[in-house]
Coordinates of C-alpha atoms in Angstrom, one line a residue:
M25 CA 119.4 174.1 136.2
S26 CA 120.8 171.3 134.1
K27 CA 119.3 167.8 134.0
L28 CA 121.0 165.2 136.2
A29 CA 121.3 161.6 135.2
I30 CA 121.5 158.9 137.8
I31 CA 123.0 155.7 136.3
G32 CA 122.2 152.7 138.3
L33 CA 119.0 152.3 140.5
G34 CA 119.9 149.6 142.9
Y35 CA 119.8 149.7 146.7
V36 CA 122.1 152.7 146.7
G37 CA 121.2 154.4 143.4
L38 CA 117.5 154.6 144.0
P39 CA 117.7 156.5 147.3
V40 CA 120.3 158.9 145.7
A41 CA 117.9 159.5 142.8
S42 CA 115.0 160.1 145.3
T43 CA 117.1 162.5 147.4
F44 CA 118.0 164.7 144.3
C45 CA 114.4 164.4 143.1
E46 CA 113.1 165.7 146.5
S47 CA 115.5 168.6 146.3
G48 CA 113.8 169.8 143.1
R49 CA 116.4 168.7 140.6
E50 CA 115.2 167.5 137.2
I51 CA 116.6 164.0 137.0
V52 CA 116.5 160.9 134.7
G53 CA 117.1 157.6 136.5
Y54 CA 118.5 154.9 134.3
D55 CA 119.0 151.2 134.8
I56 CA 119.5 148.3 132.3
D57 CA 117.4 146.0 134.5
L58 CA 114.0 146.0 132.9
A59 CA 112.3 144.3 135.9
R60 CA 113.8 146.9 138.2
I61 CA 112.5 149.8 136.1
A62 CA 109.0 148.2 135.9
E63 CA 109.0 147.9 139.7
I64 CA 109.9 151.5 140.2
Q65 CA 107.4 152.7 137.6
S66 CA 104.7 150.7 139.5
G67 CA 105.7 152.4 142.8
V68 CA 107.5 149.3 144.2
D69 CA 110.9 149.3 145.9
K70 CA 111.9 145.8 146.7
T71 CA 114.9 147.1 148.7
S72 CA 112.5 149.0 151.0
Q73 CA 114.7 152.1 151.0
V74 CA 112.3 154.6 149.5
N75 CA 108.7 155.2 150.8
A76 CA 105.6 155.1 148.7
V77 CA 105.2 158.8 148.4
K78 CA 108.7 159.3 147.1
M79 CA 108.4 156.3 144.8
G80 CA 105.4 158.0 143.2
K81 CA 107.6 161.0 142.2
L82 CA 110.3 158.7 140.8
S83 CA 108.0 156.5 138.7
S84 CA 107.8 159.0 135.9
V85 CA 111.5 159.8 135.7
V86 CA 113.1 156.4 135.4
T87 CA 113.9 154.5 132.2
N88 CA 115.9 151.7 130.6
D89 CA 116.1 153.6 127.3
A90 CA 119.5 155.2 127.1
D91 CA 118.3 157.7 124.4
E92 CA 116.3 159.5 127.2
L93 CA 119.7 160.5 128.7
Q94 CA 120.6 162.7 125.8
G95 CA 119.6 166.0 127.4
C96 CA 121.5 165.4 130.6
R97 CA 124.5 167.6 131.5
E98 CA 125.5 166.2 134.8
W99 CA 126.0 162.5 135.4
I100 CA 126.3 160.3 138.5
I101 CA 127.3 156.7 137.9
I102 CA 126.4 154.5 140.9
V103 CA 126.3 151.0 139.6
Q104 CA 127.1 147.8 141.4
T105 CA 130.7 146.5 141.8
G106 CA 131.7 143.3 143.3
L107 CA 134.1 140.3 142.9
K108 CA 134.8 137.8 140.2
P109 CA 134.9 134.1 141.1
D110 CA 138.7 134.4 141.8
A111 CA 138.0 137.2 144.3
T112 CA 139.5 139.9 142.1
P113 CA 137.5 143.2 141.5
D114 CA 134.6 143.0 139.1
I115 CA 134.1 146.5 137.8
S116 CA 132.4 145.4 134.5
A117 CA 129.2 147.3 135.3
V118 CA 131.1 150.6 135.7
L119 CA 132.9 150.0 132.4
N120 CA 129.6 149.3 130.7
A121 CA 128.1 152.5 132.2
A122 CA 131.1 154.5 130.9
H123 CA 130.6 153.1 127.4
T124 CA 126.9 154.0 127.6
I125 CA 127.2 157.6 128.6
A126 CA 130.5 158.6 126.8
P127 CA 128.9 159.2 123.4
M128 CA 126.4 161.5 125.1
I129 CA 128.8 163.7 127.1
K130 CA 129.0 167.3 125.8
S131 CA 131.5 170.1 126.4
G132 CA 130.8 171.6 129.9
D133 CA 129.4 168.4 131.4
L134 CA 130.2 167.0 134.9
V135 CA 130.7 163.3 135.3
V136 CA 130.8 161.9 138.9
L137 CA 131.7 158.3 139.6
S138 CA 130.2 157.1 142.9
S139 CA 130.6 153.3 142.7
T140 CA 133.3 151.8 145.0
V141 CA 136.3 151.0 142.8
P142 CA 139.9 149.9 143.1
I143 CA 142.5 152.6 143.8
G144 CA 143.5 154.3 140.6
F145 CA 140.6 153.0 138.6
T146 CA 138.8 156.3 138.0
E147 CA 141.7 157.9 136.2
S148 CA 143.4 154.8 134.7
E149 CA 140.3 152.9 133.3
F150 CA 137.1 155.0 133.6
L151 CA 138.5 158.2 132.3
P152 CA 140.1 156.8 129.1
I153 CA 136.7 155.3 128.0
L154 CA 135.0 158.7 128.5
E155 CA 137.7 160.5 126.5
G156 CA 138.0 157.9 123.9
R157 CA 134.3 157.6 123.0
S158 CA 133.4 161.2 123.5
G159 CA 136.4 162.8 121.8
L160 CA 136.6 165.3 124.7
V161 CA 139.4 165.9 127.2
A162 CA 138.8 165.8 130.9
G163 CA 139.8 169.0 132.7
Q164 CA 139.5 170.9 129.4
D165 CA 136.1 170.0 127.8
F166 CA 134.3 168.2 130.7
D167 CA 134.8 167.8 134.4
L168 CA 135.4 164.5 136.2
A169 CA 134.9 163.8 139.9
Y170 CA 134.8 160.8 142.2
A171 CA 132.4 160.9 145.2
P172 CA 131.8 157.5 146.7
E173 CA 128.6 156.7 148.4
R174 CA 128.5 155.8 152.1
F175 CA 125.2 153.9 152.3
D176 CA 124.0 151.5 154.9
P177 CA 120.7 149.7 154.0
G178 CA 118.3 149.6 156.8
N179 CA 120.0 152.5 158.6
T180 CA 117.4 155.2 159.1
V181 CA 119.8 157.6 160.8
N182 CA 122.8 157.8 158.5
S183 CA 121.6 158.6 155.0
L184 CA 122.8 160.7 152.0
A185 CA 121.3 163.8 153.7
T186 CA 123.1 163.3 157.0
I187 CA 126.5 161.7 156.3
T188 CA 129.7 163.5 155.5
K189 CA 130.0 163.3 151.8
I190 CA 133.4 162.5 150.3
I191 CA 134.2 164.4 147.1
S192 CA 137.3 164.6 144.9
G193 CA 138.0 166.0 141.5
F194 CA 140.3 165.6 138.5
N195 CA 141.3 169.2 139.1
A196 CA 140.2 172.2 141.2
Q197 CA 137.3 173.1 138.9
A198 CA 135.9 169.6 139.0
L199 CA 136.1 169.5 142.8
T200 CA 134.2 172.8 143.0
R201 CA 131.5 171.6 140.6
A202 CA 131.1 168.3 142.6
S203 CA 130.7 170.3 145.7
E204 CA 128.0 172.5 144.1
L205 CA 126.2 169.4 142.9
Y206 CA 126.0 167.8 146.4
R207 CA 125.7 170.9 148.6
P208 CA 121.8 171.1 148.3
V209 CA 121.4 167.4 149.4
V210 CA 124.0 166.8 152.1
Q211 CA 124.8 168.4 155.5
G212 CA 128.5 168.1 155.3
M213 CA 131.3 167.4 152.8
I214 CA 135.0 166.6 153.0
E215 CA 137.3 167.2 150.1
A216 CA 139.9 164.5 149.4
S217 CA 143.3 165.6 148.2
S218 CA 143.0 163.5 145.1
I219 CA 140.8 161.0 143.4
K220 CA 143.0 158.2 144.5
A221 CA 142.8 159.3 148.1
A222 CA 139.0 159.2 147.9
E223 CA 139.1 155.8 146.3
A224 CA 141.4 154.5 149.0
S225 CA 139.4 156.0 151.9
R226 CA 136.3 154.2 150.8
L227 CA 138.2 150.9 150.8
L228 CA 139.7 151.5 154.3
E229 CA 136.3 152.3 155.8
N230 CA 135.0 148.8 155.4
S231 CA 138.3 146.9 155.5
Q232 CA 138.7 148.3 159.0
R233 CA 135.4 146.7 160.0
D234 CA 136.5 143.4 158.4
I235 CA 139.7 143.5 160.4
N236 CA 138.0 144.0 163.7
I237 CA 135.4 141.3 163.1
A238 CA 138.2 138.9 162.1
F239 CA 140.0 139.7 165.3
L240 CA 137.0 138.9 167.4
N241 CA 136.3 135.7 165.3
D242 CA 139.8 134.6 166.2
A243 CA 139.4 135.7 169.8
A244 CA 136.1 133.7 170.0
R245 CA 138.0 130.5 169.1
I246 CA 140.5 131.2 171.9
L247 CA 137.8 131.9 174.4
K248 CA 135.9 128.8 173.5
G249 CA 139.1 126.9 174.3
W250 CA 138.8 128.2 177.8
N251 CA 135.0 127.6 178.0
L252 CA 134.4 131.3 178.1
D253 CA 131.4 133.0 176.5
T254 CA 132.6 135.7 174.2
S255 CA 129.7 138.0 175.1
D256 CA 130.6 137.9 178.7
V257 CA 134.2 138.9 177.9
L258 CA 133.1 141.7 175.5
E259 CA 130.7 143.1 178.1
I260 CA 133.7 143.7 180.4
A261 CA 136.2 144.8 177.7
Q262 CA 133.9 147.4 176.3
T263 CA 133.9 149.4 179.5
K264 CA 137.3 150.7 178.4
W265 CA 136.9 154.2 177.0
N266 CA 138.6 153.6 173.6
W267 CA 137.1 150.1 173.0
L268 CA 135.7 149.7 169.5
S269 CA 132.3 148.1 169.4
F270 CA 132.3 145.0 167.2
R271 CA 131.1 141.4 167.5
P272 CA 132.3 138.1 166.1
G273 CA 130.2 136.4 163.5
L274 CA 129.4 136.2 159.8
A275 CA 131.0 139.0 157.8
G276 CA 129.3 139.2 154.4
G277 CA 127.5 141.8 152.4
H278 CA 128.0 144.2 149.6
C279 CA 130.9 146.1 151.2
I280 CA 133.0 144.4 153.9
P281 CA 134.4 141.4 152.0
V282 CA 134.5 143.2 148.7
H283 CA 136.5 146.2 149.9
T284 CA 139.1 144.1 151.7
H285 CA 139.7 142.1 148.5
Y286 CA 140.0 145.4 146.6
L287 CA 142.5 146.7 149.1
R288 CA 144.6 143.5 148.7
E289 CA 144.4 143.9 144.9
A290 CA 145.7 147.4 145.3
A291 CA 148.6 146.2 147.4
V292 CA 149.6 143.7 144.7
K293 CA 149.5 146.4 142.0
A294 CA 151.6 148.6 144.2
G295 CA 154.2 145.9 144.6
V296 CA 153.4 145.6 148.3
S297 CA 152.9 142.2 150.1
P298 CA 150.0 142.8 152.4
A299 CA 150.5 141.4 155.9
V300 CA 147.0 141.6 157.3
T301 CA 144.3 141.8 154.6
G302 CA 144.7 138.2 153.3
L303 CA 144.6 136.8 156.8
V304 CA 141.4 138.8 157.5
R305 CA 139.5 137.4 154.6
E306 CA 140.8 133.8 155.4
T307 CA 139.6 134.2 159.0
N308 CA 136.1 135.6 158.1
E309 CA 135.5 133.4 155.2
A310 CA 136.2 130.3 157.3
M311 CA 133.4 131.2 159.8
P312 CA 130.5 129.6 158.0
G313 CA 132.3 126.3 157.9
R314 CA 133.4 126.6 161.5
I315 CA 129.8 127.3 162.6
A316 CA 128.5 124.4 160.6
D317 CA 131.1 122.1 162.2
A318 CA 130.2 123.4 165.7
C319 CA 126.5 122.6 164.9
M320 CA 127.4 119.1 163.8
E321 CA 129.5 118.5 166.9
G322 CA 126.7 119.7 169.1
L323 CA 124.2 117.4 167.5
A324 CA 126.6 114.5 167.8
R325 CA 126.9 115.1 171.5
R326 CA 123.1 114.9 171.7
G327 CA 123.4 111.4 170.1
L328 CA 121.8 112.4 166.8
Q329 CA 122.1 109.8 164.0
G330 CA 121.2 110.2 160.4
Q331 CA 120.6 113.5 158.5
P332 CA 119.8 116.3 160.9
M333 CA 117.0 118.8 160.1
I334 CA 118.2 122.3 160.7
T335 CA 116.4 125.6 160.4
V336 CA 118.4 128.7 159.5
L337 CA 116.7 131.9 160.8
G338 CA 117.7 134.8 158.5
I339 CA 119.3 134.6 155.1
S340 CA 119.8 138.3 154.2
Y341 CA 123.3 139.7 154.4
K342 CA 122.6 141.6 157.7
E343 CA 119.7 142.3 160.1
N344 CA 116.6 144.2 159.2
V345 CA 117.2 144.3 155.4
S346 CA 115.9 142.1 152.5
H347 CA 119.1 142.1 150.5
V348 CA 120.7 138.7 149.9
R349 CA 123.6 139.5 147.6
G350 CA 126.8 138.7 149.4
S351 CA 125.1 137.0 152.3
A352 CA 127.4 134.9 154.5
A353 CA 124.3 133.1 155.8
V354 CA 124.0 131.6 152.4
V355 CA 127.5 130.3 152.6
L356 CA 126.5 128.8 156.0
V357 CA 123.5 127.1 154.5
R358 CA 125.7 125.5 151.7
A359 CA 128.2 124.4 154.4
L360 CA 125.4 122.6 156.3
I361 CA 124.1 121.0 153.1
S362 CA 127.6 119.8 152.2
R363 CA 127.7 118.1 155.6
G364 CA 124.6 116.1 154.9
C365 CA 122.0 118.3 156.6
K366 CA 118.5 119.0 155.5
V367 CA 118.0 122.8 155.8
Q368 CA 114.9 125.0 155.8
I369 CA 115.4 128.7 155.5
V370 CA 113.1 131.2 157.3
D371 CA 113.3 134.9 156.7
P372 CA 110.3 137.3 157.0
L373 CA 112.0 140.1 155.1
V374 CA 113.5 138.3 152.1
R375 CA 111.6 137.7 148.9
D376 CA 111.7 134.1 147.8
A377 CA 112.1 135.1 144.1
D378 CA 115.2 137.2 145.0
L379 CA 116.8 134.3 146.9
A380 CA 116.1 131.9 144.0
V381 CA 117.5 134.3 141.4
V382 CA 120.7 135.3 143.3
H383 CA 121.5 132.0 145.1
G384 CA 119.3 129.3 143.7
L385 CA 117.8 128.6 147.2
S386 CA 114.2 128.8 148.5
L387 CA 112.5 129.9 151.6
V388 CA 110.1 127.6 153.4
R389 CA 106.6 128.9 153.6
P390 CA 105.2 129.5 157.1
D391 CA 102.6 126.7 156.6
A392 CA 105.3 124.3 155.5
Q393 CA 107.8 124.8 158.3
R394 CA 108.8 121.7 160.1
Q395 CA 110.3 121.0 163.5
G396 CA 113.8 119.8 163.5
D397 CA 117.0 119.0 165.4
A398 CA 118.6 122.4 165.4
V399 CA 117.9 126.1 164.8
I400 CA 120.6 128.6 163.8
V401 CA 119.9 132.2 164.4
A402 CA 122.0 133.5 161.5
V403 CA 120.6 137.0 161.2
A404 CA 119.4 139.1 164.1
H405 CA 116.3 140.5 162.5
R406 CA 114.2 142.7 164.8
Q407 CA 111.4 140.2 164.7
F408 CA 113.6 137.4 166.0
A409 CA 115.2 139.6 168.7
E410 CA 111.8 140.8 170.0
S411 CA 110.3 137.3 170.0
G412 CA 113.3 135.6 171.6
W413 CA 112.7 132.0 172.4
A414 CA 109.2 132.2 171.0
A415 CA 110.7 132.5 167.5
V416 CA 112.9 129.5 168.0
M417 CA 111.1 126.8 169.9
P418 CA 108.2 126.1 167.5
L419 CA 111.0 124.9 165.0
V420 CA 112.5 122.4 167.5
L421 CA 111.2 118.9 168.0
P422 CA 109.3 118.2 171.3
R423 CA 112.4 116.5 172.8
G424 CA 114.4 119.7 172.3
G425 CA 117.4 120.3 170.2
L426 CA 120.5 122.4 169.6
I427 CA 120.1 126.2 169.3
V428 CA 123.0 128.1 167.7
D429 CA 122.6 131.8 168.6
L430 CA 125.2 133.8 166.6
H431 CA 124.2 137.2 167.9
G432 CA 123.4 136.6 171.5
I433 CA 119.8 137.6 171.2
L434 CA 118.3 134.7 173.2
P435 CA 118.2 135.1 177.0
R436 CA 120.5 132.6 178.7
D437 CA 118.5 132.7 181.9
A438 CA 115.4 131.3 180.1
V439 CA 116.8 128.4 178.2
P440 CA 114.0 125.9 177.7
A441 CA 114.3 122.3 179.0
G442 CA 115.9 119.9 176.6
V443 CA 117.7 122.7 174.7
D444 CA 121.5 123.0 174.3
L445 CA 122.5 126.6 173.6
W446 CA 125.7 127.3 171.6
R447 CA 127.0 130.9 171.2
L448 CA 130.2 132.4 169.8

């Protein structure tokens, strides 16, 4: 069996590499990040996606030396994509990966792009680099497929082995070869009618979630106007058989905001004026500022003067993970600071070095945590949910304070004396 190259060993690429390695495939895992390679070689996965035993198997097959990819005949590119400062797609890592592997592609090879990309990108931008630098022709000399990853960090139920894998190909032969590649490591596959259809389906999956969260964020504002608690209303509404289970709150991360912007970009390129996607992002991107304003208003009602001291519990992009890239909680922290607040960040899962490198912020050490005027439960980590008020009250001054619970994890029937509780 031919050697398989996994290009990109981030929070998605590493589990993919591990899955293929466990299946018995001979692989080479490649990443340009020297620190990341050093961690993997030492058996450390800072993303906490792969256990120690599996990390031991990977340590000897990863490299940052592109020359070690020379013997590979099948290629999976799964590098990070994101947004530029102007919110347009940043696909530079995919382009760089294409330039890296193109000179090494040989006749008969299979190349699979798995990164999330804009509609049409695989054939209009990725493919020309492969053909131009290799001198080969797709569909004639080598096969090209697009098979986006559906990966949810922290989700122990839905993994590469259990999800329905989307595959698509440049032609029928490429589709067949992609199917053969993934069949040993997935339980089910669905064949897209075209590469563009597969690219579009990936964007719609998460844009749909963004839309639903935006609707509930908008609804929460309406309900607040009537002094209604959103959770109370949702508890009733969700008894309808076709209700979709979403909650209002911060919508950040690697996928949700990125994919909606990609979909909006696709609309522009198609000459279509999108009616919903722009409003969705405007609504969800306004939430950190809205929450910060609500916090300031709540403190003003308590008669607070001067600079408030606020603790933000949780800074990762979602619960029970350590990843901080794309975290909306970070935007909330910056909104608080811009309003004159002193902010201390507490997160038992995030590494301080990662937070500093990605966002230029720091966690407060447990022995340096101070009591303050307010606590915002920004991320519903399991530790916070299980501890309840015990996780919050040590961070509030003895006279009490404002607690902003964005996830409804604190029991309302046990609100301590002196505490004002604000929920969406």
